[in-house]
Amino acid sequence: MDIAILLADTIVQLTLMVIFGYLVVKAKLLKSEQSYPISVVGLYVISPAMLITAFQVEYSKDILTGLYLAFIMALVLSSLLILLGWIFKKTLKLDNIEQATSVYSNSGNLIIPIVASLFGTEWVIYSTAFIVVQNVLFWSHLRLLICGKGNVPFKKMILNVNIIAIIVGMAMFLLQIKLPSTIAGTLSTLGHMLGPLAMLVAGMLIASIPFKEIISDKRIYLVSFLRLILMPLILLVIIKLCGFSTWVENGSIIAMISFLATTSPAAATATQMALVYGQNAKKASAIYGVTTLLCVFTMPMIIALYQLF
């Protein structure tokens, strides 16, 4: 239950950040549309900094073995989420925003602080496996969902600064190339801004949506149910059946870290991309806001079930 309590505390902190973004707009200090340049900075500066920093750890055989498990789980779980998203799109008539926000979770902003607080910073590297896989999918599959087919040239996917940051970070880890302390410190400080910045942007966007529009839209609660309850429960059963926790030493902790990443709210990146690419950012931010508020209750509940079984 310690994990469930920690989850609730961390999520409340992030929710307060969303409220701050909301209040900035309501106080007329900024306008909702001014969140656009902030989103650009988050996607193209802060996100790459966080990805490179995540791989600046000491190499060891145990870490590498644990990373293998984390990456296998990230690939399996992400593939299952995409499959489930496609199934629910067909059966429940989800639009592109609904499908994107049901499939992709806010793992980067939420899981890293939880893992660091619960297990220690040395375990954060295992959370990067899911984040790395998800970032590749962010700039390929998610971007296709948001923009539509034919609007994302393959060359732009590969040459995206976030994909380049992942490749550079992994190469530096395998070759054990360490950044100079000044550069490493700069990138680390930037990376720590990713979560708060995404929360503020979401709050600014939510402020432009009439409250009645949020609470009266049944589709938002449908997507919230898929993202926070149904999909995590399906993945929980699969993880237990596959016995990932027995594959390597400390596999139980690594498996829980990977599962945690799938239980979080809708991805803030989906909201940012919808804003940058001129899609329905208001709907994406509404789903993000509702799932962020509801996950205070759902994530501890799901993790408690995971520990129980």
Tab-separated table of C-alpha atoms in Angstrom:
chain	number	residue	atom	x	y	z
A	1	MET	CA	0.000	0.000	0.000
A	2	ASP	CA	2.998	2.320	0.360
A	3	ILE	CA	3.164	2.534	-3.423
A	4	ALA	CA	-0.530	3.415	-3.644
A	5	ILE	CA	-0.113	6.214	-1.073
A	6	LEU	CA	2.952	7.591	-2.875
A	7	LEU	CA	1.079	7.540	-6.176
A	8	ALA	CA	-1.800	9.526	-4.739
A	9	ASP	CA	0.549	12.150	-3.241
A	10	THR	CA	2.550	12.608	-6.467
A	11	ILE	CA	-0.571	12.834	-8.622
A	12	VAL	CA	-2.054	15.492	-6.334
A	13	GLN	CA	1.121	17.555	-6.810
A	14	LEU	CA	0.847	17.292	-10.604
A	15	THR	CA	-2.847	18.151	-10.479
A	16	LEU	CA	-2.012	21.324	-8.562
A	17	MET	CA	0.355	22.283	-11.409
A	18	VAL	CA	-2.532	21.908	-13.867
A	19	ILE	CA	-4.623	24.181	-11.635
A	20	PHE	CA	-1.838	26.803	-11.638
A	21	GLY	CA	-1.878	26.830	-15.455
A	22	TYR	CA	-5.663	27.163	-15.350
A	23	LEU	CA	-5.509	30.089	-12.920
A	24	VAL	CA	-2.884	31.949	-14.995
A	25	VAL	CA	-5.387	32.121	-17.864
A	26	LYS	CA	-8.413	32.838	-15.686
A	27	ALA	CA	-6.485	35.704	-14.054
A	28	LYS	CA	-5.871	37.044	-17.595
A	29	LEU	CA	-2.097	37.001	-17.157
A	30	LEU	CA	-1.822	34.866	-20.298
A	31	LYS	CA	-4.171	33.576	-22.994
A	32	SER	CA	-4.765	29.906	-23.776
A	33	GLU	CA	-3.290	30.287	-27.269
A	34	GLN	CA	-0.015	31.491	-25.737
A	35	SER	CA	0.561	27.886	-24.620
A	36	TYR	CA	1.649	27.115	-28.218
A	37	PRO	CA	5.249	28.434	-27.946
A	38	ILE	CA	5.548	26.770	-24.531
A	39	SER	CA	4.527	23.448	-26.121
A	40	VAL	CA	7.149	23.899	-28.843
A	41	VAL	CA	9.857	24.418	-26.212
A	42	GLY	CA	8.661	21.332	-24.335
A	43	LEU	CA	8.601	19.072	-27.399
A	44	TYR	CA	11.798	20.209	-29.095
A	45	VAL	CA	14.102	21.365	-26.273
A	46	ILE	CA	13.150	19.928	-22.892
A	47	SER	CA	12.072	16.455	-24.061
A	48	PRO	CA	15.368	15.714	-25.909
A	49	ALA	CA	17.331	16.958	-22.885
A	50	MET	CA	15.466	14.544	-20.607
A	51	LEU	CA	16.005	11.604	-22.974
A	52	ILE	CA	19.772	12.112	-23.258
A	53	THR	CA	20.157	12.605	-19.494
A	54	ALA	CA	18.308	9.363	-18.741
A	55	PHE	CA	21.125	7.315	-20.279
A	56	GLN	CA	23.960	9.017	-18.393
A	57	VAL	CA	24.395	6.112	-15.928
A	58	GLU	CA	27.206	3.676	-15.166
A	59	TYR	CA	27.269	0.532	-17.282
A	60	SER	CA	26.978	-2.886	-15.621
A	61	LYS	CA	25.854	-6.360	-16.707
A	62	ASP	CA	22.982	-6.397	-14.188
A	63	ILE	CA	21.693	-3.029	-15.401
A	64	LEU	CA	21.918	-4.171	-19.024
A	65	THR	CA	20.019	-7.400	-18.239
A	66	GLY	CA	17.347	-5.437	-16.395
A	67	LEU	CA	17.088	-3.050	-19.335
A	68	TYR	CA	16.535	-5.983	-21.681
A	69	LEU	CA	13.516	-7.003	-19.614
A	70	ALA	CA	12.273	-3.412	-19.388
A	71	PHE	CA	12.542	-2.956	-23.158
A	72	ILE	CA	10.846	-6.290	-23.886
A	73	MET	CA	7.975	-5.327	-21.597
A	74	ALA	CA	7.804	-1.844	-23.114
A	75	LEU	CA	7.537	-3.293	-26.620
A	76	VAL	CA	4.959	-5.909	-25.624
A	77	LEU	CA	2.805	-3.547	-23.560
A	78	SER	CA	2.974	-0.726	-26.128
A	79	SER	CA	2.024	-3.120	-28.932
A	80	LEU	CA	-0.926	-4.387	-26.903
A	81	LEU	CA	-2.065	-0.825	-26.168
A	82	ILE	CA	-1.969	0.037	-29.876
A	83	LEU	CA	-3.912	-3.144	-30.688
A	84	LEU	CA	-6.498	-2.413	-28.001
A	85	GLY	CA	-6.785	1.162	-29.238
A	86	TRP	CA	-7.483	-0.102	-32.764
A	87	ILE	CA	-10.099	-2.569	-31.468
A	88	PHE	CA	-11.870	0.083	-29.393
A	89	LYS	CA	-11.697	2.555	-32.290
A	90	LYS	CA	-13.669	0.092	-34.424
A	91	THR	CA	-16.123	-1.032	-31.752
A	92	LEU	CA	-16.686	2.292	-29.967
A	93	LYS	CA	-16.218	4.633	-32.963
A	94	LEU	CA	-13.341	6.555	-31.378
A	95	ASP	CA	-12.052	9.593	-33.271
A	96	ASN	CA	-8.315	10.246	-33.707
A	97	ILE	CA	-7.992	12.262	-30.473
A	98	GLU	CA	-9.963	9.693	-28.450
A	99	GLN	CA	-7.878	6.831	-29.811
A	100	ALA	CA	-4.599	8.667	-29.205
A	101	THR	CA	-5.436	9.620	-25.618
A	102	SER	CA	-6.685	6.128	-24.749
A	103	VAL	CA	-3.523	4.431	-26.057
A	104	TYR	CA	-0.763	6.778	-24.891
A	105	SER	CA	-0.064	7.468	-21.218
A	106	ASN	CA	1.677	10.308	-19.408
A	107	SER	CA	4.490	7.990	-18.330
A	108	GLY	CA	7.422	10.374	-18.637
A	109	ASN	CA	5.963	13.127	-16.474
A	110	LEU	CA	4.551	10.870	-13.794
A	111	ILE	CA	6.576	7.675	-13.479
A	112	ILE	CA	10.104	9.069	-13.124
A	113	PRO	CA	9.367	11.060	-9.914
A	114	ILE	CA	7.425	8.113	-8.479
A	115	VAL	CA	10.212	5.617	-9.215
A	116	ALA	CA	12.861	7.961	-7.810
A	117	SER	CA	10.869	8.529	-4.613
A	118	LEU	CA	9.932	4.903	-4.047
A	119	PHE	CA	12.971	2.899	-5.155
A	120	GLY	CA	15.734	5.516	-5.520
A	121	THR	CA	17.266	7.314	-8.481
A	122	GLU	CA	19.299	4.250	-9.498
A	123	TRP	CA	16.051	2.579	-10.614
A	124	VAL	CA	14.951	5.451	-12.880
A	125	ILE	CA	16.881	3.986	-15.824
A	126	TYR	CA	14.380	1.119	-16.039
A	127	SER	CA	11.524	3.568	-16.422
A	128	THR	CA	13.327	5.078	-19.416
A	129	ALA	CA	12.790	1.880	-21.413
A	130	PHE	CA	9.054	2.489	-21.656
A	131	ILE	CA	9.641	6.209	-22.177
A	132	VAL	CA	12.104	5.545	-25.021
A	133	VAL	CA	9.746	3.127	-26.777
A	134	GLN	CA	6.837	5.495	-26.245
A	135	ASN	CA	8.817	8.461	-27.562
A	136	VAL	CA	9.592	6.546	-30.756
A	137	LEU	CA	5.854	5.861	-31.054
A	138	PHE	CA	5.033	9.481	-30.158
A	139	TRP	CA	6.902	10.689	-33.222
A	140	SER	CA	5.607	7.959	-35.512
A	141	HIS	CA	2.300	6.283	-34.589
A	142	LEU	CA	0.895	9.016	-32.304
A	143	ARG	CA	1.840	11.700	-34.785
A	144	LEU	CA	0.051	9.739	-37.512
A	145	LEU	CA	-3.045	9.458	-35.309
A	146	ILE	CA	-3.036	13.186	-34.593
A	147	CYS	CA	-2.195	14.423	-38.104
A	148	GLY	CA	-3.683	11.666	-40.278
A	149	LYS	CA	-2.026	9.430	-42.848
A	150	GLY	CA	0.077	11.105	-45.475
A	151	ASN	CA	0.843	14.119	-43.301
A	152	VAL	CA	3.976	12.759	-41.641
A	153	PRO	CA	6.854	12.057	-44.062
A	154	PHE	CA	9.049	9.140	-42.955
A	155	LYS	CA	12.159	11.324	-43.230
A	156	LYS	CA	10.706	13.768	-40.690
A	157	MET	CA	10.008	10.905	-38.271
A	158	ILE	CA	13.606	9.680	-38.392
A	159	LEU	CA	15.202	13.119	-38.298
A	160	ASN	CA	13.005	14.364	-35.455
A	161	VAL	CA	15.152	15.805	-32.655
A	162	ASN	CA	13.571	13.445	-30.076
A	163	ILE	CA	14.418	10.329	-32.125
A	164	ILE	CA	17.957	11.646	-32.594
A	165	ALA	CA	18.210	12.265	-28.830
A	166	ILE	CA	17.189	8.640	-28.136
A	167	ILE	CA	19.800	7.268	-30.550
A	168	VAL	CA	22.526	9.540	-29.149
A	169	GLY	CA	21.612	8.702	-25.550
A	170	MET	CA	21.627	4.934	-26.121
A	171	ALA	CA	24.940	5.094	-27.996
A	172	MET	CA	26.538	7.097	-25.192
A	173	PHE	CA	25.285	4.578	-22.610
A	174	LEU	CA	26.629	1.553	-24.514
A	175	LEU	CA	29.962	3.265	-25.206
A	176	GLN	CA	30.023	4.818	-21.717
A	177	ILE	CA	30.616	8.310	-23.017
A	178	LYS	CA	30.010	10.815	-20.246
A	179	LEU	CA	29.015	14.399	-20.904
A	180	PRO	CA	31.069	17.186	-19.284
A	181	SER	CA	29.563	18.056	-15.912
A	182	THR	CA	28.414	21.506	-17.036
A	183	ILE	CA	26.542	20.148	-20.063
A	184	ALA	CA	25.160	17.203	-18.106
A	185	GLY	CA	23.911	19.547	-15.394
A	186	THR	CA	22.298	21.840	-17.954
A	187	LEU	CA	20.462	18.984	-19.692
A	188	SER	CA	19.402	17.474	-16.362
A	189	THR	CA	17.937	20.786	-15.183
A	190	LEU	CA	16.065	21.190	-18.463
A	191	GLY	CA	14.768	17.616	-18.273
A	192	HIS	CA	13.294	18.206	-14.823
A	193	MET	CA	11.128	20.942	-16.337
A	194	LEU	CA	9.251	18.527	-18.616
A	195	GLY	CA	6.583	17.441	-16.137
A	196	PRO	CA	5.692	20.878	-14.699
A	197	LEU	CA	5.712	22.491	-18.153
A	198	ALA	CA	3.332	19.887	-19.596
A	199	MET	CA	0.988	20.307	-16.632
A	200	LEU	CA	0.921	24.098	-16.974
A	201	VAL	CA	0.162	23.860	-20.713
A	202	ALA	CA	-2.695	21.441	-20.036
A	203	GLY	CA	-4.128	23.793	-17.412
A	204	MET	CA	-3.913	26.749	-19.807
A	205	LEU	CA	-5.798	24.806	-22.476
A	206	ILE	CA	-8.432	23.519	-20.056
A	207	ALA	CA	-9.119	27.134	-19.027
A	208	SER	CA	-10.431	27.858	-22.530
A	209	ILE	CA	-13.040	25.071	-22.374
A	210	PRO	CA	-16.432	25.815	-20.794
A	211	PHE	CA	-16.787	23.695	-17.644
A	212	LYS	CA	-20.202	22.437	-18.757
A	213	GLU	CA	-18.631	21.167	-21.984
A	214	ILE	CA	-16.221	18.987	-20.005
A	215	ILE	CA	-18.630	17.483	-17.489
A	216	SER	CA	-21.395	16.899	-20.059
A	217	ASP	CA	-19.277	15.117	-22.682
A	218	LYS	CA	-19.824	11.392	-22.133
A	219	ARG	CA	-17.066	10.538	-24.614
A	220	ILE	CA	-14.473	12.025	-22.258
A	221	TYR	CA	-15.525	9.613	-19.521
A	222	LEU	CA	-15.530	6.712	-21.969
A	223	VAL	CA	-11.917	7.451	-22.922
A	224	SER	CA	-11.024	7.945	-19.243
A	225	PHE	CA	-12.461	4.501	-18.433
A	226	LEU	CA	-10.439	2.913	-21.245
A	227	ARG	CA	-7.181	4.700	-20.341
A	228	LEU	CA	-7.336	4.398	-16.555
A	229	ILE	CA	-9.184	1.146	-15.850
A	230	LEU	CA	-9.958	-1.260	-18.702
A	231	MET	CA	-6.629	-1.188	-20.558
A	232	PRO	CA	-4.475	-1.405	-17.384
A	233	LEU	CA	-6.563	-4.343	-16.100
A	234	ILE	CA	-6.103	-6.224	-19.376
A	235	LEU	CA	-2.348	-5.589	-19.260
A	236	LEU	CA	-2.212	-6.624	-15.580
A	237	VAL	CA	-3.616	-10.053	-16.440
A	238	ILE	CA	-1.157	-10.474	-19.325
A	239	ILE	CA	1.839	-9.453	-17.197
A	240	LYS	CA	0.915	-11.943	-14.495
A	241	LEU	CA	0.336	-14.742	-17.012
A	242	CYS	CA	3.696	-14.104	-18.724
A	243	GLY	CA	5.566	-14.055	-15.393
A	244	PHE	CA	7.874	-11.202	-16.396
A	245	SER	CA	8.896	-10.668	-12.761
A	246	THR	CA	10.734	-14.037	-12.723
A	247	TRP	CA	12.828	-13.447	-15.825
A	248	VAL	CA	15.749	-11.595	-14.206
A	249	GLU	CA	17.081	-10.650	-10.800
A	250	ASN	CA	15.010	-7.811	-9.310
A	251	GLY	CA	12.476	-8.569	-12.037
A	252	SER	CA	9.553	-7.910	-9.696
A	253	ILE	CA	10.551	-4.259	-9.268
A	254	ILE	CA	11.342	-3.793	-12.960
A	255	ALA	CA	8.015	-5.363	-13.975
A	256	MET	CA	6.130	-3.071	-11.593
A	257	ILE	CA	7.944	-0.014	-12.963
A	258	SER	CA	6.968	-1.020	-16.510
A	259	PHE	CA	3.359	-1.627	-15.489
A	260	LEU	CA	3.164	1.708	-13.659
A	261	ALA	CA	3.897	3.456	-16.943
A	262	THR	CA	0.738	1.997	-18.511
A	263	THR	CA	-1.626	3.071	-15.713
A	264	SER	CA	-1.043	6.825	-15.869
A	265	PRO	CA	-3.364	9.478	-17.386
A	266	ALA	CA	-3.589	10.408	-21.057
A	267	ALA	CA	-0.291	11.642	-22.491
A	268	ALA	CA	0.379	15.353	-22.193
A	269	THR	CA	2.291	14.988	-25.480
A	270	ALA	CA	-0.974	14.188	-27.276
A	271	THR	CA	-2.338	17.553	-26.125
A	272	GLN	CA	0.858	19.351	-27.118
A	273	MET	CA	0.921	17.694	-30.560
A	274	ALA	CA	-2.752	18.461	-31.163
A	275	LEU	CA	-1.953	22.096	-30.381
A	276	VAL	CA	1.194	22.261	-32.537
A	277	TYR	CA	-0.421	20.502	-35.522
A	278	GLY	CA	-3.731	22.372	-35.430
A	279	GLN	CA	-5.974	19.503	-34.291
A	280	ASN	CA	-8.635	19.435	-31.554
A	281	ALA	CA	-6.333	20.450	-28.693
A	282	LYS	CA	-9.265	21.509	-26.495
A	283	LYS	CA	-10.706	17.989	-26.523
A	284	ALA	CA	-7.278	16.449	-25.946
A	285	SER	CA	-6.650	18.766	-22.989
A	286	ALA	CA	-10.114	18.036	-21.560
A	287	ILE	CA	-9.394	14.290	-21.653
A	288	TYR	CA	-5.952	14.929	-20.193
A	289	GLY	CA	-7.416	17.045	-17.393
A	290	VAL	CA	-10.169	14.586	-16.478
A	291	THR	CA	-7.845	11.549	-16.545
A	292	THR	CA	-5.284	13.422	-14.439
A	293	LEU	CA	-7.925	14.200	-11.807
A	294	LEU	CA	-9.421	10.700	-11.814
A	295	CYS	CA	-6.078	8.883	-11.693
A	296	VAL	CA	-5.672	10.062	-8.082
A	297	PHE	CA	-8.128	7.250	-7.339
A	298	THR	CA	-7.596	4.771	-10.185
A	299	MET	CA	-3.788	4.376	-10.130
A	300	PRO	CA	-3.561	3.441	-6.433
A	301	MET	CA	-6.466	1.039	-6.935
A	302	ILE	CA	-4.875	-0.655	-9.958
A	303	ILE	CA	-1.477	-0.938	-8.246
A	304	ALA	CA	-3.123	-2.367	-5.131
A	305	LEU	CA	-4.698	-5.062	-7.325
A	306	TYR	CA	-1.319	-5.694	-8.974
A	307	GLN	CA	0.302	-6.243	-5.575
A	308	LEU	CA	-2.594	-8.409	-4.406
A	309	PHE	CA	-2.274	-10.846	-7.287
